[in-house]
Tab-separated table of C-alpha atoms in Angstrom:
chain	number	residue	atom	x	y	z
A	14	MET	CA	-12.491	131.914	-29.099
A	15	GLY	CA	-10.608	128.892	-28.165
A	16	GLY	CA	-6.768	128.443	-28.834
A	17	GLU	CA	-6.449	127.591	-32.772
A	18	LEU	CA	-5.074	123.951	-33.634
A	19	THR	CA	-3.439	124.114	-37.131
A	20	SER	CA	-2.886	120.585	-38.539
A	21	GLN	CA	-1.830	119.716	-42.061
A	22	SER	CA	-2.178	116.244	-43.619
A	23	PRO	CA	1.024	114.762	-44.648
A	24	ASP	CA	-0.620	112.942	-47.805
A	25	THR	CA	-1.897	115.758	-49.533
A	26	PRO	CA	-0.326	117.327	-51.797
A	27	VAL	CA	-0.052	120.821	-51.283
A	28	THR	CA	-1.192	123.660	-54.148
A	29	SER	CA	-1.592	126.787	-53.697
A	30	PRO	CA	-3.667	129.127	-53.916
A	31	LYS	CA	-5.917	127.390	-51.631
A	32	LYS	CA	-10.015	127.560	-51.407
A	33	VAL	CA	-10.850	127.825	-47.839
A	34	ILE	CA	-13.707	125.914	-46.653
A	35	LEU	CA	-15.544	126.696	-43.065
A	36	ILE	CA	-17.419	123.461	-41.431
A	37	ALA	CA	-19.082	124.017	-38.127
A	38	VAL	CA	-19.431	120.847	-35.904
A	39	MET	CA	-22.201	121.081	-33.601
A	40	GLY	CA	-24.084	118.492	-31.444
A	41	ALA	CA	-24.942	117.406	-28.098
A	42	THR	CA	-22.232	117.015	-25.687
A	43	GLY	CA	-20.373	112.899	-25.894
A	44	ALA	CA	-21.753	112.878	-29.844
A	45	GLY	CA	-18.074	112.857	-30.694
A	46	LYS	CA	-17.122	116.875	-31.890
A	47	SER	CA	-13.989	117.015	-30.618
A	48	THR	CA	-13.016	113.186	-31.610
A	49	PHE	CA	-14.531	113.917	-35.191
A	50	ILE	CA	-12.218	116.404	-35.598
A	51	ASN	CA	-9.341	115.135	-34.456
A	52	THR	CA	-9.532	112.025	-36.824
A	53	THR	CA	-10.400	114.055	-39.814
A	54	ALA	CA	-8.002	117.017	-38.984
A	55	GLY	CA	-5.040	114.971	-37.265
A	56	SER	CA	-5.346	117.577	-34.324
A	57	ASN	CA	-5.482	117.175	-30.433
A	58	LEU	CA	-8.550	119.183	-29.110
A	59	VAL	CA	-9.347	117.612	-25.745
A	60	VAL	CA	-11.573	114.745	-26.015
A	61	GLY	CA	-14.088	114.139	-22.627
A	62	ASP	CA	-14.461	110.399	-21.503
A	63	SER	CA	-17.409	111.507	-19.836
A	64	LEU	CA	-21.349	113.263	-20.561
A	65	GLU	CA	-19.028	116.101	-19.215
A	66	SER	CA	-18.017	118.533	-21.714
A	67	GLU	CA	-14.593	119.776	-22.879
A	68	THR	CA	-15.975	122.212	-25.337
A	69	LYS	CA	-16.585	125.254	-23.169
A	70	ASP	CA	-15.577	127.802	-26.123
A	71	ILE	CA	-15.327	127.595	-29.848
A	72	ALA	CA	-11.910	125.794	-30.692
A	73	ILE	CA	-10.413	125.694	-34.364
A	74	ALA	CA	-8.709	122.765	-36.087
A	75	GLU	CA	-7.391	123.040	-40.163
A	76	PHE	CA	-5.786	120.907	-42.647
A	77	ASP	CA	-5.077	120.352	-45.792
A	78	TYR	CA	-7.356	118.403	-48.500
A	79	ARG	CA	-7.983	118.075	-52.014
A	80	ASN	CA	-6.584	121.817	-52.674
A	81	HIS	CA	-8.830	123.116	-49.869
A	82	ARG	CA	-8.106	124.467	-46.811
A	83	ILE	CA	-10.688	122.952	-44.195
A	84	VAL	CA	-11.176	125.166	-41.118
A	85	LEU	CA	-13.480	122.613	-38.736
A	86	ILE	CA	-15.152	124.925	-35.569
A	87	ASP	CA	-15.621	122.837	-32.702
A	88	THR	CA	-18.515	123.895	-30.389
A	89	PRO	CA	-20.212	123.400	-27.191
A	90	GLY	CA	-23.438	121.753	-27.327
A	91	PHE	CA	-26.549	123.454	-25.597
A	92	ASP	CA	-26.697	120.321	-22.820
A	93	ASP	CA	-23.213	121.687	-21.313
A	94	THR	CA	-22.586	120.690	-17.568
A	95	ASN	CA	-20.567	123.959	-16.923
A	96	LEU	CA	-22.432	126.610	-19.127
A	97	SER	CA	-26.016	127.665	-19.427
A	98	ASN	CA	-27.943	127.384	-22.610
A	99	THR	CA	-27.584	131.451	-22.834
A	100	ASP	CA	-24.320	131.376	-22.351
A	101	ILE	CA	-23.520	128.838	-24.889
A	102	LEU	CA	-26.223	130.693	-27.634
A	103	GLN	CA	-24.065	133.950	-26.698
A	104	THR	CA	-21.092	132.327	-27.065
A	105	ILE	CA	-21.915	130.671	-30.544
A	106	ALA	CA	-24.033	133.567	-32.005
A	107	GLY	CA	-20.870	135.853	-30.659
A	108	TRP	CA	-18.760	133.977	-32.936
A	109	LEU	CA	-20.992	133.440	-35.621
A	110	GLU	CA	-21.338	137.136	-35.717
A	111	PHE	CA	-17.763	138.194	-35.889
A	112	ALA	CA	-17.214	135.794	-38.414
A	113	HIS	CA	-20.106	137.603	-40.531
A	114	GLU	CA	-18.650	140.888	-39.964
A	115	LYS	CA	-15.312	139.989	-41.604
A	116	GLY	CA	-16.891	138.061	-44.378
A	117	SER	CA	-16.208	134.667	-43.732
A	118	ARG	CA	-19.274	132.163	-44.148
A	119	LEU	CA	-19.794	129.188	-43.490
A	120	ASN	CA	-20.048	126.565	-46.174
A	121	GLY	CA	-21.597	123.725	-44.527
A	122	LEU	CA	-22.374	122.468	-41.052
A	123	LEU	CA	-21.836	118.783	-39.294
A	124	TYR	CA	-24.841	117.777	-36.597
A	125	LEU	CA	-23.543	115.000	-34.750
A	126	HIS	CA	-25.657	112.417	-33.043
A	127	ARG	CA	-24.618	109.300	-30.947
A	128	ILE	CA	-26.082	106.032	-32.588
A	129	THR	CA	-25.534	104.387	-29.433
A	130	ASP	CA	-28.054	106.431	-28.073
A	131	ASN	CA	-31.377	103.766	-27.285
A	132	ARG	CA	-33.614	106.673	-27.889
A	133	VAL	CA	-33.775	110.386	-28.347
A	134	SER	CA	-33.678	112.106	-25.214
A	135	GLY	CA	-35.915	115.372	-24.388
A	136	MET	CA	-31.810	116.972	-24.040
A	137	SER	CA	-31.449	115.222	-27.438
A	138	TYR	CA	-34.220	116.900	-29.097
A	139	ARG	CA	-33.553	120.256	-27.747
A	140	ASN	CA	-30.305	120.583	-28.927
A	141	MET	CA	-31.814	119.646	-32.359
A	142	ASN	CA	-34.339	122.014	-32.267
A	143	LEU	CA	-31.989	124.537	-31.048
A	144	PHE	CA	-29.643	123.886	-34.353
A	145	TYR	CA	-32.452	124.115	-36.540
A	146	LYS	CA	-33.311	127.628	-34.853
A	147	LEU	CA	-29.800	128.887	-35.552
A	148	CYS	CA	-29.675	127.695	-38.708
A	149	GLY	CA	-33.189	128.564	-40.312
A	150	ALA	CA	-34.628	126.434	-43.462
A	151	ASN	CA	-32.666	127.850	-46.017
A	152	ALA	CA	-29.336	126.650	-44.534
A	153	MET	CA	-30.288	122.777	-44.813
A	154	LYS	CA	-28.949	122.405	-48.000
A	155	ASN	CA	-25.468	122.743	-46.403
A	156	VAL	CA	-26.047	120.581	-43.341
A	157	VAL	CA	-25.039	117.042	-42.915
A	158	LEU	CA	-26.549	115.127	-40.285
A	159	CYS	CA	-24.151	112.407	-39.102
A	160	THR	CA	-24.584	109.625	-36.936
A	161	THR	CA	-21.693	108.665	-35.023
A	162	MET	CA	-19.693	105.843	-33.136
A	163	TRP	CA	-21.538	102.862	-35.302
A	164	ASN	CA	-17.941	101.377	-34.830
A	165	MET	CA	-19.815	100.712	-31.537
A	166	VAL	CA	-22.833	99.738	-31.906
A	167	ASP	CA	-24.795	96.527	-33.773
A	168	ALA	CA	-25.365	97.168	-37.196
A	169	THR	CA	-29.376	96.237	-36.846
A	170	LYS	CA	-29.702	98.121	-33.886
A	171	GLY	CA	-27.793	101.032	-35.461
A	172	GLU	CA	-30.070	100.882	-39.024
A	173	SER	CA	-32.889	100.610	-36.499
A	174	ARG	CA	-32.424	103.827	-34.449
A	175	GLU	CA	-30.931	105.810	-37.713
A	176	ARG	CA	-34.633	105.248	-39.661
A	177	GLU	CA	-36.393	106.695	-35.989
A	178	LEU	CA	-33.916	109.603	-36.529
A	179	LEU	CA	-34.676	109.902	-39.933
A	180	SER	CA	-38.395	109.615	-40.043
A	181	LYS	CA	-39.485	111.109	-36.883
A	182	PHE	CA	-36.479	113.818	-35.485
A	183	TRP	CA	-34.623	114.642	-38.672
A	184	ASN	CA	-37.506	114.611	-41.367
A	185	ALA	CA	-38.167	118.243	-41.237
A	186	MET	CA	-34.511	119.255	-41.854
A	187	THR	CA	-34.218	116.346	-44.510
A	188	GLU	CA	-37.072	117.849	-45.972
A	189	GLU	CA	-35.604	121.179	-46.340
A	190	GLY	CA	-32.346	119.523	-48.205
A	191	ALA	CA	-30.142	118.513	-45.465
A	192	THR	CA	-28.295	115.211	-46.045
A	193	SER	CA	-27.349	112.197	-43.762
A	194	ALA	CA	-24.295	110.278	-42.985
A	195	ARG	CA	-22.220	107.784	-41.125
A	196	HIS	CA	-19.387	107.927	-39.540
A	197	ASP	CA	-17.466	105.061	-38.390
A	198	GLY	CA	-14.694	106.510	-36.597
A	199	THR	CA	-11.754	106.280	-39.276
A	200	ARG	CA	-10.619	108.907	-41.268
A	201	ILE	CA	-11.670	107.604	-44.198
A	202	SER	CA	-15.007	108.231	-43.227
A	203	SER	CA	-14.459	111.629	-42.380
A	204	LEU	CA	-12.914	112.470	-45.418
A	205	GLU	CA	-16.034	111.370	-47.590
A	206	ILE	CA	-18.329	113.615	-45.619
A	207	MET	CA	-16.002	116.389	-46.519
A	208	ASP	CA	-16.327	115.951	-49.631
A	209	ARG	CA	-20.371	116.115	-49.815
A	210	LEU	CA	-19.014	119.891	-48.604
A	211	LEU	CA	-16.072	120.864	-50.566
A	212	ASP	CA	-18.387	122.379	-53.618
A	213	LEU	CA	-21.246	123.798	-51.795
A	214	PRO	CA	-22.124	127.713	-51.826
A	215	PRO	CA	-21.608	129.674	-48.897
A	216	ILE	CA	-24.341	130.658	-46.356
A	217	THR	CA	-25.730	133.350	-44.199
A	218	LEU	CA	-27.287	131.575	-41.056
A	219	ASP	CA	-30.618	132.697	-39.964
A	220	ILE	CA	-29.273	133.778	-36.638
A	221	GLN	CA	-26.240	135.837	-38.298
A	222	ALA	CA	-28.699	137.460	-40.345
A	223	ALA	CA	-31.048	138.820	-37.973
A	224	LEU	CA	-27.896	139.822	-35.564
A	225	ALA	CA	-26.613	142.129	-38.594
A	226	GLU	CA	-30.112	143.358	-38.947
A	227	GLY	CA	-29.895	144.495	-35.133
A	228	VAL	CA	-32.267	142.320	-33.831
A	229	PRO	CA	-31.492	141.575	-30.416
A	230	LEU	CA	-30.224	138.229	-29.358
A	231	LEU	CA	-33.526	137.240	-27.486
A	232	GLU	CA	-35.878	138.264	-30.378
A	233	THR	CA	-33.887	135.700	-32.498
A	234	ALA	CA	-35.482	132.040	-33.404
A	235	ALA	CA	-32.775	130.451	-31.177
A	236	GLY	CA	-33.001	133.071	-28.127
A	237	LYS	CA	-36.582	132.809	-28.336
A	238	GLU	CA	-36.652	129.035	-28.143
A	239	ILE	CA	-34.388	129.436	-25.018
A	240	ASN	CA	-36.781	132.293	-23.304
A	241	LYS	CA	-39.243	129.642	-23.611
A	242	GLU	CA	-37.631	126.761	-21.692
A	243	LEU	CA	-36.148	129.631	-18.758
A	244	LEU	CA	-40.114	130.839	-18.604
A	245	ALA	CA	-41.344	127.336	-18.084
A	246	MET	CA	-38.609	126.663	-15.666
A	247	GLN	CA	-39.365	129.986	-13.577
A	248	ALA	CA	-42.917	128.848	-13.318
A	249	LYS	CA	-42.149	125.619	-12.300
A	250	TYR	CA	-39.975	126.660	-9.428
A	251	VAL	CA	-42.651	129.199	-8.354
A	252	ARG	CA	-45.059	126.205	-8.234
A	253	GLU	CA	-42.567	124.294	-6.307
A	254	ILE	CA	-42.005	127.275	-3.698
A	255	GLN	CA	-45.451	128.011	-3.190
A	256	VAL	CA	-46.462	124.220	-2.565
A	257	LEU	CA	-43.581	123.850	-0.069
A	258	LYS	CA	-44.689	126.782	1.897
A	259	GLN	CA	-47.773	125.612	2.353
A	260	GLU	CA	-46.190	122.266	3.561
A	261	MET	CA	-44.209	124.670	5.594
A	262	GLU	CA	-47.391	125.759	7.472
A	263	LYS	CA	-48.748	122.791	8.089
A	264	ALA	CA	-45.712	120.988	9.572
A	265	LEU	CA	-45.445	124.573	11.960
A	266	GLU	CA	-49.103	123.643	12.941
A	267	GLU	CA	-47.953	120.168	13.893
A	268	GLN	CA	-45.420	121.215	15.651
A	269	ASN	CA	-43.279	119.414	13.567
A	270	PHE	CA	-40.261	121.255	13.713
A	271	LYS	CA	-38.073	118.908	11.802
A	272	ALA	CA	-40.082	118.562	8.675
A	273	HIS	CA	-40.271	122.016	8.566
A	274	LYS	CA	-36.461	122.517	8.773
A	275	MET	CA	-36.007	120.129	6.017
A	276	LEU	CA	-39.319	122.138	4.065
A	277	MET	CA	-37.103	125.051	4.286
A	278	GLU	CA	-34.005	123.714	2.848
A	279	GLU	CA	-35.862	122.070	-0.165
A	280	ARG	CA	-37.684	125.530	-0.527
A	281	GLN	CA	-33.915	127.732	-0.476
A	282	ARG	CA	-32.895	125.298	-3.201
A	283	SER	CA	-35.813	126.016	-5.250
A	284	GLU	CA	-35.506	129.784	-4.650
A	285	ALA	CA	-31.627	129.483	-5.852
A	286	LYS	CA	-32.668	127.545	-8.634
A	287	LEU	CA	-35.663	130.317	-9.513
A	288	ALA	CA	-33.151	133.155	-9.069
A	289	GLU	CA	-30.463	131.340	-11.553
A	290	LYS	CA	-33.172	131.434	-14.434
A	291	GLN	CA	-34.247	134.475	-13.814
A	292	LYS	CA	-30.587	135.995	-13.809
A	293	GLU	CA	-30.203	133.616	-17.552
A	294	GLN	CA	-33.121	134.970	-18.590
A	295	GLU	CA	-31.855	139.192	-17.509
A	296	LYS	CA	-28.687	138.295	-19.502
A	297	LEU	CA	-30.329	136.995	-22.190
A	298	SER	CA	-33.042	140.217	-22.549
A	299	SER	CA	-30.247	142.467	-22.381
A	300	THR	CA	-28.227	143.881	-25.161
A	301	PHE	CA	-26.212	141.811	-27.144
A	302	MET	CA	-22.920	142.701	-27.769
A	303	SER	CA	-20.350	140.121	-29.178
A	304	ASP	CA	-16.927	139.997	-29.453
A	305	ILE	CA	-16.932	142.330	-32.654
A	306	ALA	CA	-19.118	144.977	-31.205
A	307	LEU	CA	-16.747	145.111	-28.152
A	308	LEU	CA	-13.913	145.645	-30.324
A	309	LYS	CA	-15.592	148.031	-32.671
A	310	GLU	CA	-16.705	150.152	-29.479
A	311	THR	CA	-13.176	150.234	-27.961
A	312	VAL	CA	-11.605	151.297	-31.198
A	313	ALA	CA	-14.032	154.094	-31.626
A	314	ALA	CA	-12.855	154.901	-27.530
A	315	LEU	CA	-9.495	155.277	-28.747
A	316	LYS	CA	-9.936	157.250	-31.697
A	317	LEU	CA	-12.195	159.674	-29.859
A	318	THR	CA	-9.156	159.568	-27.239
A	319	VAL	CA	-6.983	160.112	-30.050
A	320	GLY	CA	-8.735	162.790	-31.351
A	321	THR	CA	-9.182	164.352	-27.905
A	322	LEU	CA	-5.019	164.058	-27.560
A	323	LYS	CA	-4.354	166.016	-30.568
A	324	VAL	CA	-6.933	168.672	-29.630
A	325	THR	CA	-4.770	169.285	-26.211
A	326	VAL	CA	-1.652	169.185	-27.862
A	327	GLY	CA	-2.339	171.759	-30.715
A	328	THR	CA	-3.730	174.200	-27.818
A	329	LEU	CA	-0.775	173.343	-25.709
A	330	LYS	CA	1.413	174.367	-28.529
A	331	GLU	CA	-0.297	177.206	-29.701
A	332	SER	CA	-0.406	178.775	-25.595
A	333	VAL	CA	3.192	178.045	-25.121
A	334	GLY	CA	3.624	179.756	-28.740
A	335	GLN	CA	2.266	182.532	-27.242
A	336	SER	CA	4.354	182.771	-24.348
A	337	GLY	CA	7.286	182.502	-26.650
A	338	CYS	CA	8.882	179.304	-25.746
A	339	VAL	CA	9.466	176.208	-27.970
A	340	ILE	CA	7.948	173.125	-27.667
A	341	ALA	CA	8.512	170.030	-30.146
């Protein structure tokens, strides 16, 4: 997990004990997740100035507000520039399973989307869909769908895009209880959104419940969605390779060796992409073991080792005792 950054709000009176509120911040790369968290918590998570992701792992920022300890959890988007969707799902699912094992449940989730986007791209839609699959319908009452960067868009255009989001893309989530909000880049706006989440009861996400029951990551709703994408991509590359193979044969027949070489290079690129998607699918299909599961396995192994050592020492003492020597 990423480094924990703690920031305390100077304008909030501190009274103990504080109720801890866990809020996951999700959304596509560039939606303003780290900026939102820094503005809200006064932290210094790294913020990218392009569409290249700066959130490669889970990062946390904490602050005090209205006698609560707010913990904001920054997550990578499923369109990360440096990680595959399989890697991202494993990262997020691993952290969520770890939290569930510790008995720490989320009080709320923020899904951020840039209002500056002219349209909802296929990548953005996939992010929204995977978010819903991670959470499940029962968690929607604890979700705030937040549009960001209102300070960078004409109000009329922003309102038109917001209506489209709510009617075409977010309607399934709002029907299940999710609410929407606007963030204009100010801390006041951030804290107004926090106010909505302070009194909500903690929830268990669908993926947390599934993993706790021993369901493989591949068989979770989010895992199935990513696997479907991987299968579609593999089928695409297989078709490309078949077409290129035919074109290469034709180029040889025509003794067009320059074209044959170019086609060969393109085929090799497609084969490399196919192998990459196959590797991702193998990783997704393999037995999912999060950090907490690995930790349990390590502890069990250590206990076994200690037990073996105790038996060995006991046997040694008995053996030495029989020989008349003394051992401490």
